[in-house]
Coordinates of C-alpha atoms in Angstrom, one line a residue:
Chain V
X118 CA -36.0 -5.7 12.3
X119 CA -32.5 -5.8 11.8
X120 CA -32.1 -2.6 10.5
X121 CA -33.9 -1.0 14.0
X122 CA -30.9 -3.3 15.9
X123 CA -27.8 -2.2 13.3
X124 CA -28.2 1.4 15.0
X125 CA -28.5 0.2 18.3
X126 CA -25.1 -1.9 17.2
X127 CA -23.6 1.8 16.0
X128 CA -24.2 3.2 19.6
X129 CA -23.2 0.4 21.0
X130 CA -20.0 0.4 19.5
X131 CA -19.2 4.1 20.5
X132 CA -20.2 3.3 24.3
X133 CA -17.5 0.7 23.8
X134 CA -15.0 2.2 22.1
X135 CA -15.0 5.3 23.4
X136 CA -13.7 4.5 27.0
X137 CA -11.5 2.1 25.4
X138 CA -10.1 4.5 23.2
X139 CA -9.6 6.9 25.6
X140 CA -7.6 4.1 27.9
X141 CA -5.2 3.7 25.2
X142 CA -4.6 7.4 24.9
X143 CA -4.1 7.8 28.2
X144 CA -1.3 5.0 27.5
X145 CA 0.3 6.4 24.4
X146 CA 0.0 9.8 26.5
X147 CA 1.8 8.5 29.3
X148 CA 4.2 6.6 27.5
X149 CA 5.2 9.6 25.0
X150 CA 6.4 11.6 28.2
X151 CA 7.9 8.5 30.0
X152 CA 11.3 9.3 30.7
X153 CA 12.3 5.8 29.9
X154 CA 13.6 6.2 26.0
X155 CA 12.5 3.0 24.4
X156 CA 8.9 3.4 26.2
X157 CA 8.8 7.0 24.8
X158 CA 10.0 6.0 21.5
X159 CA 7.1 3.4 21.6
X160 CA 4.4 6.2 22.5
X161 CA 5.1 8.7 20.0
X162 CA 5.9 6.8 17.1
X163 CA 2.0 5.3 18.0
X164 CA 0.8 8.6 17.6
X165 CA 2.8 10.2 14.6
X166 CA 2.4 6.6 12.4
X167 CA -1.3 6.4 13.1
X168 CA -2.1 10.0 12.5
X169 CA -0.3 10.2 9.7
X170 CA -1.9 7.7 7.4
X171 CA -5.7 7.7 6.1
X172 CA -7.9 6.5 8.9
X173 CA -9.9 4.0 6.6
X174 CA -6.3 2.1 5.3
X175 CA -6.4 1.5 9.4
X176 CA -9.5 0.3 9.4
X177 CA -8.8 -2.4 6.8
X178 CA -5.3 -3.1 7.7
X179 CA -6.0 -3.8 11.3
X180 CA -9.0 -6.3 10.9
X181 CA -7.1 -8.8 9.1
X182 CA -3.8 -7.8 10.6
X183 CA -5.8 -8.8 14.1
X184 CA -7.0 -12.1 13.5
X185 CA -3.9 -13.4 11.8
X186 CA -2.0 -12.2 14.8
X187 CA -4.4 -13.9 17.3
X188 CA -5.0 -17.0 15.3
X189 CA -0.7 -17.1 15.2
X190 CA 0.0 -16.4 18.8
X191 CA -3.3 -19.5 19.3
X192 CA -1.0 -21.4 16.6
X193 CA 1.9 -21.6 18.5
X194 CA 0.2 -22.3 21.9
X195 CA -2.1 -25.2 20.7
X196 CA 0.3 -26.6 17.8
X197 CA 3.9 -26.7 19.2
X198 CA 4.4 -29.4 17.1
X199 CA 3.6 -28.1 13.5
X200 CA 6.1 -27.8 11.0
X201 CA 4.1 -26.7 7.5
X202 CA 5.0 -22.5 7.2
X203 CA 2.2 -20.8 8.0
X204 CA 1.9 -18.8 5.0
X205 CA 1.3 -21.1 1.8
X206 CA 1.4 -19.0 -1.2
X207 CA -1.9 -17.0 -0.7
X208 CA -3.1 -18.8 2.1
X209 CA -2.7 -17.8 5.8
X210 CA -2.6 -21.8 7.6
X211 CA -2.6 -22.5 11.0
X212 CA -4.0 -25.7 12.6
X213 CA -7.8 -26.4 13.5
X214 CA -7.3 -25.9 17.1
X215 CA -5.9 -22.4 16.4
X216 CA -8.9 -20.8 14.1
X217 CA -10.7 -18.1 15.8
X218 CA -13.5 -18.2 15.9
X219 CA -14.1 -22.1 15.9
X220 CA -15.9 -23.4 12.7
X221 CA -18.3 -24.9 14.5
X222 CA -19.4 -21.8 16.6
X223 CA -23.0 -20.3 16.5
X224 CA -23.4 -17.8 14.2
X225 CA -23.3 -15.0 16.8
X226 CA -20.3 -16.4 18.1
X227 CA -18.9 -14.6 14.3
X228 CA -20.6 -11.7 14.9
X229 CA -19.2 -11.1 18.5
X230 CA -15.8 -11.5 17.5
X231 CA -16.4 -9.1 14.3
X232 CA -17.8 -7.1 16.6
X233 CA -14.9 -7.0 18.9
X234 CA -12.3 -7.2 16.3
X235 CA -13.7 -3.7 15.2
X236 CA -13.9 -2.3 18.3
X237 CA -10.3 -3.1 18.7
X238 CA -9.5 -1.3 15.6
X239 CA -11.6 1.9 16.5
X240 CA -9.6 2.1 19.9
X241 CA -6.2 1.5 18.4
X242 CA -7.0 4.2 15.5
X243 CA -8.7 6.8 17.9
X244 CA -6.5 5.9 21.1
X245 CA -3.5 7.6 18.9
X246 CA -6.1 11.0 18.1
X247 CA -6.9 11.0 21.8
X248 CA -3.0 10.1 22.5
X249 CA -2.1 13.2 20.5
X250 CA -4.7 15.4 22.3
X251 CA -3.2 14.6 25.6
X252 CA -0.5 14.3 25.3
X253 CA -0.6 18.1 24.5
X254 CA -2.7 18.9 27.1
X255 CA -0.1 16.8 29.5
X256 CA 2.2 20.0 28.1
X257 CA 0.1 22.4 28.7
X258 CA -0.7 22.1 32.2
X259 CA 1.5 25.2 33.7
X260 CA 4.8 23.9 35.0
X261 CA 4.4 26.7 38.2
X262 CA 2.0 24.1 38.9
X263 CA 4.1 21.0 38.8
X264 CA 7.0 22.6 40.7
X265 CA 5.1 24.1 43.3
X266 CA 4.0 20.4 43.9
X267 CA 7.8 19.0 43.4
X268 CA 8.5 21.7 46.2
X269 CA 5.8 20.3 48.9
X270 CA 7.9 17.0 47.9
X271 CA 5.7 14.8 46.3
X272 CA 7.3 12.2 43.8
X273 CA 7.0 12.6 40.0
X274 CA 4.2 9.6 40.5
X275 CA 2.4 11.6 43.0
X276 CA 2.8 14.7 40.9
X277 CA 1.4 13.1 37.8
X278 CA -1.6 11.3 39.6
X279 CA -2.4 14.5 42.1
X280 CA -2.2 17.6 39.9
X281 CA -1.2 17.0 35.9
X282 CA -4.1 14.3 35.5
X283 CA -6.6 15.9 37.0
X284 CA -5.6 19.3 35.6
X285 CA -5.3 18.0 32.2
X286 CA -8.7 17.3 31.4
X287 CA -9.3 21.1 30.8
X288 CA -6.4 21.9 28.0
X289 CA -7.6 18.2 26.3
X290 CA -11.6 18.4 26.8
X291 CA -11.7 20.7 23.2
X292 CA -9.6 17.8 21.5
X293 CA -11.5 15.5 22.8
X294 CA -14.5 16.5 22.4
X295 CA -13.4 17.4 18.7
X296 CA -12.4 13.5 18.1
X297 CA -15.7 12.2 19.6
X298 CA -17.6 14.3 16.6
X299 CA -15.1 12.2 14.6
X300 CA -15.6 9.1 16.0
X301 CA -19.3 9.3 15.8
X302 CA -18.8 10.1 12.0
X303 CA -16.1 7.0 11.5
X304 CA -18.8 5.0 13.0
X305 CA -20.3 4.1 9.1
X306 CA -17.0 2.7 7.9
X307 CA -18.1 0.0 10.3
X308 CA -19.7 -2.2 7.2
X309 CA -16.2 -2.3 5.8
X310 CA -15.3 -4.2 8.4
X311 CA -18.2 -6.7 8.5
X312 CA -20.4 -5.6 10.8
X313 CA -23.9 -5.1 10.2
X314 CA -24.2 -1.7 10.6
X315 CA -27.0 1.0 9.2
X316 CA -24.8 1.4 5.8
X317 CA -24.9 -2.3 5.7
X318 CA -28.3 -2.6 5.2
X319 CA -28.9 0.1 2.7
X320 CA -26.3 -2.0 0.7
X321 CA -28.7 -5.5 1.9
X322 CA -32.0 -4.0 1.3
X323 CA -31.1 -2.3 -1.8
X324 CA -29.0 -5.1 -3.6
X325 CA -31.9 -7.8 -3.5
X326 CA -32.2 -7.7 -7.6
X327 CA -30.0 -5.8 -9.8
X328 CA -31.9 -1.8 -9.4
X329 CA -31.3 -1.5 -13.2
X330 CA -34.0 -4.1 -13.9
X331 CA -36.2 -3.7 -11.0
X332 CA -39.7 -2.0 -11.4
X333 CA -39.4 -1.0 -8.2
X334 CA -43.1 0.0 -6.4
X335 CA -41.8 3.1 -5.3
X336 CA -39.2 5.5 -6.4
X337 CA -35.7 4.7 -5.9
X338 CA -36.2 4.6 -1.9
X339 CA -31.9 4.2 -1.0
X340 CA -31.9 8.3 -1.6
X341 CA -34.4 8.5 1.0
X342 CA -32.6 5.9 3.6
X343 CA -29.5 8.1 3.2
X344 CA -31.4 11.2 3.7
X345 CA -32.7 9.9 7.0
X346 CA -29.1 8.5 8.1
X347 CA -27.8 12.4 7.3
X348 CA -30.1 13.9 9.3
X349 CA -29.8 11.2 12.1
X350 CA -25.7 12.1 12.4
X351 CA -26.7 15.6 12.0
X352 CA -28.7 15.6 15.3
X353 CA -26.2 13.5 17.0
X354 CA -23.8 15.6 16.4
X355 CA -25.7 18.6 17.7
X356 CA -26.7 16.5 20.8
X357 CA -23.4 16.0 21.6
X358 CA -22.2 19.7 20.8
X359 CA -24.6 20.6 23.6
X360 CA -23.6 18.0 25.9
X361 CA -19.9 18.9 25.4
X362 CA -20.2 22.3 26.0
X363 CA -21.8 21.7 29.2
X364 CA -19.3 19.5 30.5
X365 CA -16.9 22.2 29.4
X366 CA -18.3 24.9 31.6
X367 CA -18.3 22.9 34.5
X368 CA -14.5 21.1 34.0
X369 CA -13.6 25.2 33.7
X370 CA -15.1 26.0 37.0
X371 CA -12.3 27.3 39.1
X372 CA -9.6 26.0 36.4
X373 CA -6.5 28.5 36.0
X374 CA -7.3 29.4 32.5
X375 CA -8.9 32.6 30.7
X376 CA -12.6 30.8 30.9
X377 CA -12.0 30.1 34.1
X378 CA -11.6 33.8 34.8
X379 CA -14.5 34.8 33.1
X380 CA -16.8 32.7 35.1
X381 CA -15.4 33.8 38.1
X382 CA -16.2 37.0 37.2
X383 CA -19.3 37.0 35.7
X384 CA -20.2 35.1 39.2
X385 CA -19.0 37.4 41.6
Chain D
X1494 CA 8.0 -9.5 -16.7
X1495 CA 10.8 -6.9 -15.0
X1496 CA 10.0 -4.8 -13.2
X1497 CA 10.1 -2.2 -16.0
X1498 CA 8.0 -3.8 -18.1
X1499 CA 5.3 -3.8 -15.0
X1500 CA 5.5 -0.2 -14.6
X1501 CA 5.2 0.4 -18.3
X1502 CA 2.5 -1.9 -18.0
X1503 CA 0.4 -1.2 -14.9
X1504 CA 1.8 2.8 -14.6
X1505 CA -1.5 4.0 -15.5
X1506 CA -3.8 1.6 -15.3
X1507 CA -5.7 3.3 -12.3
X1508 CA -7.0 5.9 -15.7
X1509 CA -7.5 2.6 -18.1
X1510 CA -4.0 2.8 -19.6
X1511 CA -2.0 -0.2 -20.2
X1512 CA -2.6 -4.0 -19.7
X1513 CA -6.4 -4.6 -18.9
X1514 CA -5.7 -7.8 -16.8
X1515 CA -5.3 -7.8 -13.3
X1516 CA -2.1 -9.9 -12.0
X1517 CA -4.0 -12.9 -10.6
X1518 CA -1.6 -14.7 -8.8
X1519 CA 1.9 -14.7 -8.0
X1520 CA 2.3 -11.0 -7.1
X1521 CA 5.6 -9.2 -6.9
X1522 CA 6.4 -6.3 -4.6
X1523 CA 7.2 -4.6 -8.2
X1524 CA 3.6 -5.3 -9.0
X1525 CA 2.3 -4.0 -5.9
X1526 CA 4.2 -0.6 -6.0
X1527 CA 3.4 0.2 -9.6
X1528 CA -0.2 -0.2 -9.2
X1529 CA -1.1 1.4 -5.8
X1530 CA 1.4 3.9 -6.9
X1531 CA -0.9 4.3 -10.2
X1532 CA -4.3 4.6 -7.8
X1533 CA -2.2 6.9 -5.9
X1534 CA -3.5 9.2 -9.3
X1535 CA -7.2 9.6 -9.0
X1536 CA -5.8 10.6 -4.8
X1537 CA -4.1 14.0 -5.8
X1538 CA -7.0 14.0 -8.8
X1539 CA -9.6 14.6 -6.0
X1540 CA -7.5 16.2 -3.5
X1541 CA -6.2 19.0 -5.5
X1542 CA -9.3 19.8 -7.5
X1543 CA -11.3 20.1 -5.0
X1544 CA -8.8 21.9 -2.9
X1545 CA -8.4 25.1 -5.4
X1546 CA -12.5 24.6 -6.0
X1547 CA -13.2 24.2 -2.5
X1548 CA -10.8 27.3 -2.0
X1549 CA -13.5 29.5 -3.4
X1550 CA -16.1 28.5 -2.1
X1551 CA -14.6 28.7 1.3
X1552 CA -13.9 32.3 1.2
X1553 CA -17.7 33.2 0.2
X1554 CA -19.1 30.8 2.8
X1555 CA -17.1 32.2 5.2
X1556 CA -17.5 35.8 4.6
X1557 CA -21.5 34.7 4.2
X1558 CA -21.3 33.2 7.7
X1559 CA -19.5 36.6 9.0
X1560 CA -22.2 38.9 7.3
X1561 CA -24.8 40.9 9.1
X1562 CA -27.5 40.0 6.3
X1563 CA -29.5 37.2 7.7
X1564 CA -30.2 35.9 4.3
X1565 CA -26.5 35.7 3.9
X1566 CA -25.8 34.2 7.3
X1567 CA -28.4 31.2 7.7
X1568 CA -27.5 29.5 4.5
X1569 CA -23.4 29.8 5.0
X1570 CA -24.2 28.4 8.4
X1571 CA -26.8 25.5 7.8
X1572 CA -24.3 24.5 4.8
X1573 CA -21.2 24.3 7.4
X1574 CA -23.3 22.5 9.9
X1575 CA -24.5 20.1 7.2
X1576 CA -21.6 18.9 5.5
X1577 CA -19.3 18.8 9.4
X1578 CA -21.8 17.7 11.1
X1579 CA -22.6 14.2 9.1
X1580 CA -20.1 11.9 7.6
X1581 CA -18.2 12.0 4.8
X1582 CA -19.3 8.5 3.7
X1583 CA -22.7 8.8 4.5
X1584 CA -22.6 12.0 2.1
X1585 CA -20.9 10.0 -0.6
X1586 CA -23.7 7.0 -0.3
X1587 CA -26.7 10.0 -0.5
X1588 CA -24.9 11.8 -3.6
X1589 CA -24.6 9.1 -5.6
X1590 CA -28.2 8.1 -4.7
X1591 CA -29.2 11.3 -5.5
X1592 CA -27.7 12.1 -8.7
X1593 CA -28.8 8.5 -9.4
X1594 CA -32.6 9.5 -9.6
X1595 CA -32.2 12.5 -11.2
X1596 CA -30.4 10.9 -14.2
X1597 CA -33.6 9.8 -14.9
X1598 CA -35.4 13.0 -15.7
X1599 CA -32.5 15.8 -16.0
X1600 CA -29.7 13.8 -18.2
X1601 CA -27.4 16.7 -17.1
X1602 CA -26.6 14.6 -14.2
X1603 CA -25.4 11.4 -15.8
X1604 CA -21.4 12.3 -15.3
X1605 CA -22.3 13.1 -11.9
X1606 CA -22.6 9.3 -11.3
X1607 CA -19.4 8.3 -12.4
X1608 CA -16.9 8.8 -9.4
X1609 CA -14.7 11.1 -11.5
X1610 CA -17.6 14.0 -11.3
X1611 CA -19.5 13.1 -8.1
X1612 CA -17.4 12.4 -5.9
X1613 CA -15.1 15.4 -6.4
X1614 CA -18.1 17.5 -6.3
X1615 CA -19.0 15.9 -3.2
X1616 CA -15.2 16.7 -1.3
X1617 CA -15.5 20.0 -3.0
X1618 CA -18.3 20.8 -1.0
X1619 CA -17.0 19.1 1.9
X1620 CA -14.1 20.7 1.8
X1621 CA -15.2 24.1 1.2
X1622 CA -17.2 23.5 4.5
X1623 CA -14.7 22.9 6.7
X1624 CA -12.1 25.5 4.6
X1625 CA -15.3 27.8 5.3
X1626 CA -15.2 27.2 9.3
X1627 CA -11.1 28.0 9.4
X1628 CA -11.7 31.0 7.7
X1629 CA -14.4 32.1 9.7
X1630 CA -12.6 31.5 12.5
X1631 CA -9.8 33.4 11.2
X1632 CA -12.3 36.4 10.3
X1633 CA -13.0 36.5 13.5
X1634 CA -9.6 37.1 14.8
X1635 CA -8.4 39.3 12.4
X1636 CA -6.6 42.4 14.9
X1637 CA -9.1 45.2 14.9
X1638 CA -6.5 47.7 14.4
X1639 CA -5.6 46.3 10.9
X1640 CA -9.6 47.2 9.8
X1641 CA -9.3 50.4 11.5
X1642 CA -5.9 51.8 9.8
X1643 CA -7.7 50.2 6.1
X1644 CA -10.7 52.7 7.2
X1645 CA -8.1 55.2 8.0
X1646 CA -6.5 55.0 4.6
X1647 CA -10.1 55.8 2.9
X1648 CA -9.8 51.9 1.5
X1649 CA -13.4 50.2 1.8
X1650 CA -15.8 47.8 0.2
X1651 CA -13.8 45.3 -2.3
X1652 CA -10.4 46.7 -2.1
X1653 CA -10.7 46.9 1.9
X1654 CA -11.2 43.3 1.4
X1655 CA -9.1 42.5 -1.2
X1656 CA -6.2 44.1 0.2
X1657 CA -6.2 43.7 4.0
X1658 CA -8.9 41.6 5.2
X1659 CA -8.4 38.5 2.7
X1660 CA -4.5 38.8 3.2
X1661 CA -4.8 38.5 7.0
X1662 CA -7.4 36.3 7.3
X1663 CA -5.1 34.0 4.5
X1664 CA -2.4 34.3 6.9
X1665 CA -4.2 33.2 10.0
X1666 CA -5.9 30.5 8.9
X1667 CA -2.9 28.9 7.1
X1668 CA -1.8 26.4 9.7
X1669 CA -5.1 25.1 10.2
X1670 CA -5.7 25.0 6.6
X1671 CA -2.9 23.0 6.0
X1672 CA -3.9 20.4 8.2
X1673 CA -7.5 20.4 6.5
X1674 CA -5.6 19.7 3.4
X1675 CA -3.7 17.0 4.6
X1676 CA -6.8 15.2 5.7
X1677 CA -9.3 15.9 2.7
X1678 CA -6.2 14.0 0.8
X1679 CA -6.9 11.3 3.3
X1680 CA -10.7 11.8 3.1
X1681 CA -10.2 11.0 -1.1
X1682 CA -9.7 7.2 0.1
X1683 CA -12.9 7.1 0.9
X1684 CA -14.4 8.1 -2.5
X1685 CA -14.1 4.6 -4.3
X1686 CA -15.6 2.8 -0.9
X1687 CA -18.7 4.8 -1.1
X1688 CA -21.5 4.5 -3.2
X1689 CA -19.6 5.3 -6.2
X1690 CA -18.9 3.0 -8.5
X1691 CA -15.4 0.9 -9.5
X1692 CA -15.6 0.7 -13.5
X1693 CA -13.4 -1.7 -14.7
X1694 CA -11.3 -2.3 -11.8
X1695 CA -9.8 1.5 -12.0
X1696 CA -9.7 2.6 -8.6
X1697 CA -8.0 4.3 -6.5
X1698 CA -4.9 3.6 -4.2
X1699 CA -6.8 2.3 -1.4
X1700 CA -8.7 -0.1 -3.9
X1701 CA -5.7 -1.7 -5.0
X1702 CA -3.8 -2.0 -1.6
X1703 CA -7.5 -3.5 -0.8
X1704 CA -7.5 -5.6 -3.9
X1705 CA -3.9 -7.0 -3.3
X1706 CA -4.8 -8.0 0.3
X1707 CA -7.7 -9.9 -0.2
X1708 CA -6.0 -12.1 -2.9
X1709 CA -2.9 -12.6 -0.6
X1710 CA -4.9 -12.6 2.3
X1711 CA -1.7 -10.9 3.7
X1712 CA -2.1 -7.2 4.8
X1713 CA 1.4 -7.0 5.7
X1714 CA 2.3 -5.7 2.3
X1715 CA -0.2 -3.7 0.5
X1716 CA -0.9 -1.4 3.5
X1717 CA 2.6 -0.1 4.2
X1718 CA 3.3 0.2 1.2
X1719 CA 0.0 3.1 1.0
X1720 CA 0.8 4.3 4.0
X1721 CA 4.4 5.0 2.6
X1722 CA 3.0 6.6 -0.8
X1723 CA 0.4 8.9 1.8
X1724 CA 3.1 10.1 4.3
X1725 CA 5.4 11.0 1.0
X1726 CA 1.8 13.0 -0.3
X1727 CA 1.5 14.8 3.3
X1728 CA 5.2 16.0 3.0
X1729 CA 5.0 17.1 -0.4
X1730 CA 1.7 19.2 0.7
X1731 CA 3.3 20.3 3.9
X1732 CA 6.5 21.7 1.6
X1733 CA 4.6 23.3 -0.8
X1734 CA 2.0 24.9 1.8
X1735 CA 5.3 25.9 4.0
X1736 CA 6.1 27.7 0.5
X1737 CA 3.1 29.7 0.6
X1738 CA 3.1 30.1 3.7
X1739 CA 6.1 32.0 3.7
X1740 CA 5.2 34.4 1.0
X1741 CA 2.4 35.2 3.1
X1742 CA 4.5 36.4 6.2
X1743 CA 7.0 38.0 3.8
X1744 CA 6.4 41.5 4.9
X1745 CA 6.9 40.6 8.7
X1746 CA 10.1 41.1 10.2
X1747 CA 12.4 38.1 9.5
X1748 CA 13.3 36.9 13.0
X1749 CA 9.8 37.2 14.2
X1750 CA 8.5 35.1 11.2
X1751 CA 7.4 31.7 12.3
X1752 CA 8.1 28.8 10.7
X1753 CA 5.1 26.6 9.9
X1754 CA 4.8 24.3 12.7
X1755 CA 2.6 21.4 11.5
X1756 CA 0.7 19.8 14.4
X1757 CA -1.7 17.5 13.0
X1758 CA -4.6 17.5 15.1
X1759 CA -7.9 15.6 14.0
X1760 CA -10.2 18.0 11.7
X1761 CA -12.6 15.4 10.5

């Protein structure tokens, strides 16, 4: 059975992350045109260092990285009045009170907090993709359109939240929808990161005995499970193709752009 | 041991070269370096070779997916969709599956389940898939007044191509194709963390920095230091693509001729 619940896990994760993601792009976005210099030093050096380093190094940096920051920050909150270092050779030592989660938590207690820890690492990867996308399509929203709203007098916070954010969903939607096809196909490196995902149960299933001395009943069967993984992304993938291209046509309706034109046209 | 002695020792042990033994305990930054630095070897391995494979393949898959023959079309197309539509990782789990069972009745596929064979072919189809969708899309946009002045010249069939289609399409699609290079060498991390096997601890850089962080339980280290050795790997491919790049816009007048303006957007 838990192999049926490991894809509901996967979805769940991108229902999650997704939003999230798109929050801290929005950030990094923001903060990468702030006109405040250390806030926009902070906001693109998110999204160049991120971008420019393998995904899946991320991924594995950011789990442990993670729970040694929030077991630390515990540390010092719960034990003021510790005085061994916390790192002892190759151990990483804080006090009882501090571990996360508690050693004498319920089992899905772990899972949640894997689970979380992960989708924290998703968001932080894919919030500087997303940050990168809109941060672009901040630029690309015609500046006639931000003076002509400077001129009827409205603030630079009015002018942001009235005209650039809604009219940058247009010039970002391709990116976007670009990194959500990539998201949904980062989703496997989930078992790297402890979760019990679909890939980790090929790995389960398939690992019982050693397959080199296994008369198995049937042929080797993990070929198969693959097969059927492939094909399940594939149609995902086309499902959200179609989706996205719907949403497209109707974030272009009466948009300033070239496909905007064309519909006009080809409606009037 | 100096730290010369180290790299003498550990230089190439990524390719079984050198001291066998694994530093246990007490790792130095000098140990570190030297042997993420020596995974950093089966990286450009898999990048470049598939790259100039992939290269090939690319062209005809495009030029198939362009084609009026139906017979030429469908396969180009199903074979993009295939390998952009599912992940990478899930395609290194099903190759190795699948060359798994059929080492047992064609032994022409036994190197294809060593990671050295497989999982370069793997990226090399991978690659050539999404190499295969830039050039496409670069087919596409190639001016129709360059085809029409080939036609006008009396040039057709292969030296039509070979002299003014290929040559334009090349030079439109280079910026994209660029960053599709940048991330396939990010996409070779993934090749010892699928399916593939590790045989006697020689892996790749990722497997190391991985390897040093679990014994340290300190990923403060290991990763920066791969993310350092990747970002000096994207320069170098950005240089040596700008080089290309501007032997392909020799011929255009020199003030108009654009630099190569690397923006890294998400391809995978």
């Amino acid at each position: 059975m838990g192999m049926y619940w490991s894809v509901g896990t996967v979805l769940l994760l991108l229902a999650i992350t997704a939003p999230v993601a798109l929050a801290f792009g929005f950030g990094g976005a923001a903060a990468a045109r702030s006109h405040f210099l250390p806030l926009r030093w902070i906001g693109k050096a998110y999204i160049s260092v991120v971008r420019g380093i393998p995904d899946i190094a991320f991924f594995l940096f950011f789990v442990i990285a993670l729970d040694q920051a929030f077991e630390y920050i515990r540390h010092r909150i719960k034990c003021p009045d510790w005085d061994e270092p916390i790192r002892q050779g190759s151990d990483f030592v804080v006090c009882t009170a501090a571990k996360l989660p508690q050693g004498n938590a319920p089992q899905w207690v772990h899972e949640t907090y894997g689970f979380v820890l992960a989708v924290l690492t998703f968001a932080i990867v894919f919030g500087a993709f997303a940050a990168n996308v809109m941060y672009g399509a901040m630029q690309a929203v015609p500046k006639g359109q931000l003076e002509t709203a400077e001129s009827y007098g409205m603030s630079r916070r009015q002018t942001f939240r009235r005209i650039l954010v809604p009219q940058m969903w247009v010039y970002a939607l391709p990116g976007l929808s670009n990194l959500w096809m990539v998201l949904i196909k980062a989703t496997p490196l989930l078992f790297l990161l402890g979760v019990e995902d679909i890939v980790y149960w090929a790995r389960e299933l398939g690992s019982f005995k050693s397959p080199r001395f296994t008369d198995y009943p049937h042929a080797e069967w993990r070929m198969w499970y693959f097969l059927a993984l492939l094909v399940f992304y594939l149609c995902f993938t086309k499902l959200s193709e179609i989706v996205l291209a719907k949403i497209m046509a109707r974030l272009t309706h009466g948009q300033a752009t070239a496909a905007g034109e064309a519909q006009r046209r080809a409606q009037a | 041991m100096t730290c010369w002695e180290t790299i003498t020792a550990y230089g190439l042990r990524s390719i079984g070269i050198g001291e066998q033994l694994l530093p246990r305990s007490d790792f130095t930054l000098c140990q570190q370096f030297t042997l993420i630095g020596s995974g950093m070897i089966w990286n450009i391995y898999f990048g470049v070779f598939a790259l100039v494979l992939g290269f090939f393949l690319a062209t005809a898959v495009a030029m198939g997916k362009a084609s009026k023959s139906f017979w030429l079309r469908k396969p180009s197309e199903w074979f993009i969709f295939a390998f952009r539509g599912s992940p990478l990782f899930i395609q290194f789990f099903f190759a190795y599956f699948l060359f798994l069972s059929l080492k047992g009745q064609f032994p022409f596929f036994t190197p294809l389940t060593s990671a050295a064979y497989g999982a370069l072919f793997v990226l090399f189809l991978n690659t050539a898939a999404y190499t295969g969708e830039i050039f496409y899309g670069a087919l596409q946009s190639i001016p129709k007044g360059d085809i029409e002045a080939a036609d006008a010249y009396g040039l057709s069939g292969f030296t039509r191509f070979r002299r003014v289609i290929w040559p334009t399409m090349l030079r439109l699609a280079w910026p994209a194709y660029t960053n599709e290079a940048i991330f396939l060498f990010h996409a070779t991390t993934l090749a010892f963390f699928g399916g593939f096997p590790i045989l006697k601890q020689r892996g790749d850089a990722l497997y190391y920095a991985n390897y040093f962080a679990d014994k340290t339980f300190n990923p403060f280290v290991p990763y920066p230091i791969l993310a350092g050795y990747f970002i000096l790997l994207t320069l170098v491919v950005i240089g040596l693509f700008g080089l290309v790049n501007t032997r392909l816009n020799r011929h255009l007048p020199q003030e108009r001729h654009k630099k190569l303006r690397i923006k890294p957007q998400v391809i995978r």
